[in-house]
mmCIF file of N, CA and C in Angstrom:
data_model
loop_
_atom_site.group_PDB
_atom_site.id
_atom_site.type_symbol
_atom_site.label_atom_id
_atom_site.label_comp_id
_atom_site.label_asym_id
_atom_site.label_seq_id
_atom_site.Cartn_x
_atom_site.Cartn_y
_atom_site.Cartn_z
ATOM 1 N N MET J 1 109.549 104.163 86.942
ATOM 2 C CA MET J 1 109.950 104.918 88.116
ATOM 3 C C MET J 1 108.714 105.585 88.720
ATOM 4 N N LYS J 2 108.584 105.500 90.023
ATOM 5 C CA LYS J 2 107.463 106.104 90.740
ATOM 6 C C LYS J 2 107.766 107.566 91.033
ATOM 7 N N LEU J 3 106.856 108.448 90.654
ATOM 8 C CA LEU J 3 107.019 109.868 90.957
ATOM 9 C C LEU J 3 106.508 110.134 92.364
ATOM 10 N N THR J 4 107.298 110.829 93.133
ATOM 11 C CA THR J 4 106.887 111.198 94.481
ATOM 12 C C THR J 4 106.846 112.707 94.596
ATOM 13 N N HIS J 5 106.034 113.189 95.511
ATOM 14 C CA HIS J 5 105.929 114.632 95.739
ATOM 15 C C HIS J 5 107.170 115.103 96.478
ATOM 16 N N GLN J 6 107.845 116.094 95.920
ATOM 17 C CA GLN J 6 109.020 116.678 96.545
ATOM 18 C C GLN J 6 108.655 118.051 97.096
ATOM 19 N N PRO J 7 109.205 118.438 98.249
ATOM 20 C CA PRO J 7 108.933 119.779 98.787
ATOM 21 C C PRO J 7 109.317 120.888 97.810
ATOM 22 N N SER J 8 110.292 120.611 96.953
ATOM 23 C CA SER J 8 110.750 121.619 95.997
ATOM 24 C C SER J 8 109.793 121.758 94.815
ATOM 25 N N CYS J 9 108.852 120.825 94.689
ATOM 26 C CA CYS J 9 107.900 120.768 93.574
ATOM 27 C C CYS J 9 108.582 120.454 92.242
ATOM 28 N N LEU J 10 109.818 120.001 92.273
ATOM 29 C CA LEU J 10 110.500 119.604 91.045
ATOM 30 C C LEU J 10 110.035 118.209 90.655
ATOM 31 N N HIS J 11 109.781 118.023 89.370
ATOM 32 C CA HIS J 11 109.310 116.731 88.890
ATOM 33 C C HIS J 11 110.275 116.102 87.899
ATOM 34 N N ASP J 12 111.372 116.784 87.603
ATOM 35 C CA ASP J 12 112.348 116.202 86.690
ATOM 36 C C ASP J 12 113.741 116.581 87.150
ATOM 37 N N GLY J 13 114.719 116.050 86.490
ATOM 38 C CA GLY J 13 116.102 116.301 86.880
ATOM 39 C C GLY J 13 116.809 114.983 87.109
ATOM 40 N N LEU J 14 117.884 115.028 87.820
ATOM 41 C CA LEU J 14 118.662 113.827 88.085
ATOM 42 C C LEU J 14 118.077 113.042 89.250
ATOM 43 N N ASP J 15 118.020 111.734 89.085
ATOM 44 C CA ASP J 15 117.583 110.880 90.185
ATOM 45 C C ASP J 15 118.676 110.824 91.243
ATOM 46 N N LEU J 16 118.281 110.766 92.483
ATOM 47 C CA LEU J 16 119.215 110.611 93.578
ATOM 48 C C LEU J 16 119.076 109.176 94.073
ATOM 49 N N LEU J 17 120.077 108.390 93.784
ATOM 50 C CA LEU J 17 120.036 106.987 94.186
ATOM 51 C C LEU J 17 120.761 106.816 95.515
ATOM 52 N N ILE J 18 120.115 106.144 96.432
ATOM 53 C CA ILE J 18 120.696 105.886 97.745
ATOM 54 C C ILE J 18 120.930 104.385 97.847
ATOM 55 N N ASP J 19 122.139 104.038 98.187
ATOM 56 C CA ASP J 19 122.520 102.637 98.309
ATOM 57 C C ASP J 19 121.692 101.971 99.405
ATOM 58 N N SER J 20 120.988 100.920 99.075
ATOM 59 C CA SER J 20 120.134 100.240 100.047
ATOM 60 C C SER J 20 120.951 99.448 101.063
ATOM 61 N N ARG J 21 122.266 99.381 100.858
ATOM 62 C CA ARG J 21 123.114 98.619 101.773
ATOM 63 C C ARG J 21 123.795 99.510 102.812
ATOM 64 N N TRP J 22 123.387 100.780 102.913
ATOM 65 C CA TRP J 22 123.963 101.645 103.935
ATOM 66 C C TRP J 22 123.670 101.066 105.310
ATOM 67 N N SER J 23 124.612 101.240 106.199
ATOM 68 C CA SER J 23 124.370 100.858 107.588
ATOM 69 C C SER J 23 123.579 101.993 108.252
ATOM 70 N N PRO J 24 122.945 101.710 109.368
ATOM 71 C CA PRO J 24 122.265 102.792 110.083
ATOM 72 C C PRO J 24 123.224 103.939 110.430
ATOM 73 N N ASP J 25 124.489 103.623 110.738
ATOM 74 C CA ASP J 25 125.460 104.682 111.038
ATOM 75 C C ASP J 25 125.729 105.554 109.826
ATOM 76 N N GLN J 26 125.800 104.954 108.635
ATOM 77 C CA GLN J 26 126.014 105.739 107.420
ATOM 78 C C GLN J 26 124.808 106.630 107.139
ATOM 79 N N ALA J 27 123.619 106.097 107.300
ATOM 80 C CA ALA J 27 122.404 106.896 107.084
ATOM 81 C C ALA J 27 122.351 108.055 108.072
ATOM 82 N N LEU J 28 122.704 107.800 109.325
ATOM 83 C CA LEU J 28 122.715 108.852 110.332
ATOM 84 C C LEU J 28 123.741 109.930 109.995
ATOM 85 N N ALA J 29 124.900 109.532 109.483
ATOM 86 C CA ALA J 29 125.930 110.503 109.108
ATOM 87 C C ALA J 29 125.419 111.438 108.008
ATOM 88 N N VAL J 30 124.677 110.900 107.048
ATOM 89 C CA VAL J 30 124.130 111.728 105.969
ATOM 90 C C VAL J 30 123.083 112.684 106.532
ATOM 91 N N ILE J 31 122.231 112.203 107.409
ATOM 92 C CA ILE J 31 121.209 113.062 108.011
ATOM 93 C C ILE J 31 121.859 114.187 108.815
ATOM 94 N N GLU J 32 122.920 113.858 109.564
ATOM 95 C CA GLU J 32 123.630 114.892 110.329
ATOM 96 C C GLU J 32 124.271 115.922 109.398
ATOM 97 N N LEU J 33 124.811 115.463 108.278
ATOM 98 C CA LEU J 33 125.387 116.377 107.291
ATOM 99 C C LEU J 33 124.319 117.323 106.743
ATOM 100 N N LEU J 34 123.159 116.781 106.412
ATOM 101 C CA LEU J 34 122.075 117.617 105.893
ATOM 102 C C LEU J 34 121.582 118.605 106.938
ATOM 103 N N ASP J 35 121.507 118.175 108.189
ATOM 104 C CA ASP J 35 121.121 119.093 109.270
ATOM 105 C C ASP J 35 122.121 120.241 109.403
ATOM 106 N N ASP J 36 123.418 119.902 109.344
ATOM 107 C CA ASP J 36 124.449 120.939 109.428
ATOM 108 C C ASP J 36 124.343 121.908 108.251
ATOM 109 N N LEU J 37 124.108 121.375 107.062
ATOM 110 C CA LEU J 37 123.960 122.215 105.872
ATOM 111 C C LEU J 37 122.768 123.148 106.028
ATOM 112 N N ARG J 38 121.651 122.613 106.500
ATOM 113 C CA ARG J 38 120.454 123.436 106.722
ATOM 114 C C ARG J 38 120.738 124.554 107.732
ATOM 115 N N ASP J 39 121.433 124.219 108.823
ATOM 116 C CA ASP J 39 121.752 125.221 109.839
ATOM 117 C C ASP J 39 122.631 126.331 109.270
ATOM 118 N N ARG J 40 123.613 125.979 108.449
ATOM 119 C CA ARG J 40 124.507 126.992 107.877
ATOM 120 C C ARG J 40 123.769 127.884 106.873
ATOM 121 N N ILE J 41 122.913 127.273 106.058
ATOM 122 C CA ILE J 41 122.125 128.067 105.105
ATOM 123 C C ILE J 41 121.203 129.007 105.867
ATOM 124 N N TRP J 42 120.533 128.505 106.903
ATOM 125 C CA TRP J 42 119.623 129.338 107.691
ATOM 126 C C TRP J 42 120.375 130.494 108.340
ATOM 127 N N ALA J 43 121.567 130.220 108.891
ATOM 128 C CA ALA J 43 122.346 131.268 109.555
ATOM 129 C C ALA J 43 122.715 132.379 108.567
ATOM 130 N N HIS J 44 122.978 132.027 107.336
ATOM 131 C CA HIS J 44 123.389 133.029 106.348
ATOM 132 C C HIS J 44 122.199 133.797 105.759
ATOM 133 N N TYR J 45 121.081 133.098 105.526
ATOM 134 C CA TYR J 45 119.938 133.698 104.833
ATOM 135 C C TYR J 45 118.714 133.877 105.725
ATOM 136 N N GLU J 46 118.886 133.874 107.041
ATOM 137 C CA GLU J 46 117.754 133.854 107.959
ATOM 138 C C GLU J 46 116.694 134.920 107.666
ATOM 139 N N VAL J 47 117.097 136.172 107.571
ATOM 140 C CA VAL J 47 116.123 137.254 107.373
ATOM 141 C C VAL J 47 115.435 137.114 106.014
ATOM 142 N N ALA J 48 116.203 136.842 104.977
ATOM 143 C CA ALA J 48 115.617 136.690 103.642
ATOM 144 C C ALA J 48 114.665 135.495 103.589
ATOM 145 N N LEU J 49 115.026 134.409 104.245
ATOM 146 C CA LEU J 49 114.151 133.229 104.260
ATOM 147 C C LEU J 49 112.866 133.505 105.037
ATOM 148 N N GLN J 50 112.978 134.183 106.167
ATOM 149 C CA GLN J 50 111.773 134.519 106.935
ATOM 150 C C GLN J 50 110.837 135.405 106.121
ATOM 151 N N THR J 51 111.411 136.356 105.416
ATOM 152 C CA THR J 51 110.606 137.233 104.564
ATOM 153 C C THR J 51 109.916 136.424 103.481
ATOM 154 N N ARG J 52 110.658 135.538 102.846
ATOM 155 C CA ARG J 52 110.098 134.718 101.769
ATOM 156 C C ARG J 52 109.000 133.799 102.290
ATOM 157 N N PHE J 53 109.231 133.145 103.440
ATOM 158 C CA PHE J 53 108.203 132.283 104.022
ATOM 159 C C PHE J 53 106.947 133.083 104.332
ATOM 160 N N ARG J 54 107.113 134.296 104.866
ATOM 161 C CA ARG J 54 105.964 135.151 105.184
ATOM 162 C C ARG J 54 105.192 135.496 103.913
ATOM 163 N N GLU J 55 105.911 135.847 102.843
ATOM 164 C CA GLU J 55 105.267 136.189 101.568
ATOM 165 C C GLU J 55 104.460 135.013 101.024
ATOM 166 N N GLN J 56 104.975 133.817 101.194
ATOM 167 C CA GLN J 56 104.291 132.633 100.685
ATOM 168 C C GLN J 56 103.036 132.304 101.472
ATOM 169 N N ARG J 57 102.958 132.751 102.721
ATOM 170 C CA ARG J 57 101.835 132.392 103.573
ATOM 171 C C ARG J 57 100.799 133.494 103.734
ATOM 172 N N VAL J 58 101.070 134.666 103.213
ATOM 173 C CA VAL J 58 100.124 135.773 103.320
ATOM 174 C C VAL J 58 98.940 135.504 102.400
ATOM 175 N N THR J 59 97.751 135.730 102.918
ATOM 176 C CA THR J 59 96.560 135.555 102.100
ATOM 177 C C THR J 59 96.202 136.870 101.426
ATOM 178 N N CYS J 60 95.341 136.804 100.460
ATOM 179 C CA CYS J 60 94.901 138.007 99.746
ATOM 180 C C CYS J 60 93.817 138.747 100.511
ATOM 181 N N CYS J 61 93.373 138.167 101.583
ATOM 182 C CA CYS J 61 92.282 138.753 102.358
ATOM 183 C C CYS J 61 92.814 139.828 103.297
ATOM 184 N N ASP J 62 92.292 141.032 103.188
ATOM 185 C CA ASP J 62 92.664 142.108 104.097
ATOM 186 C C ASP J 62 91.777 141.994 105.331
ATOM 187 N N VAL J 63 92.329 141.612 106.442
ATOM 188 C CA VAL J 63 91.564 141.307 107.639
ATOM 189 C C VAL J 63 90.877 142.529 108.220
ATOM 190 N N GLU J 64 91.443 143.690 108.047
ATOM 191 C CA GLU J 64 90.864 144.885 108.658
ATOM 192 C C GLU J 64 89.621 145.389 107.901
ATOM 193 N N THR J 65 89.514 145.091 106.610
ATOM 194 C CA THR J 65 88.397 145.633 105.842
ATOM 195 C C THR J 65 87.318 144.605 105.512
ATOM 196 N N THR J 66 87.555 143.337 105.820
ATOM 197 C CA THR J 66 86.544 142.324 105.514
ATOM 198 C C THR J 66 86.074 141.661 106.795
ATOM 199 N N ASP J 67 84.877 141.118 106.728
ATOM 200 C CA ASP J 67 84.354 140.399 107.887
ATOM 201 C C ASP J 67 85.087 139.079 108.037
ATOM 202 N N PRO J 68 85.342 138.682 109.275
ATOM 203 C CA PRO J 68 85.990 137.391 109.484
ATOM 204 C C PRO J 68 85.076 136.253 108.997
ATOM 205 N N PRO J 69 85.656 135.138 108.591
ATOM 206 C CA PRO J 69 84.857 134.047 108.026
ATOM 207 C C PRO J 69 84.064 133.266 109.065
ATOM 208 N N PHE J 70 84.115 133.660 110.318
ATOM 209 C CA PHE J 70 83.383 132.910 111.351
ATOM 210 C C PHE J 70 82.251 133.709 111.929
#
């Protein structure tokens, strides 16, 4: 089995097998379902997710007390 990089950084667990015989309409239906799920999760956790994303992207560099790198 080929290991691929997942956004979740998980490297083990259950494999998700997708039937290679899906029609384009079936694949589109799954994508639409995932989009709807993402929208509902975002609507419920929007503020907490924004805070978490900000925490993950903050650098350790204090811009006001250090010289800029340029």
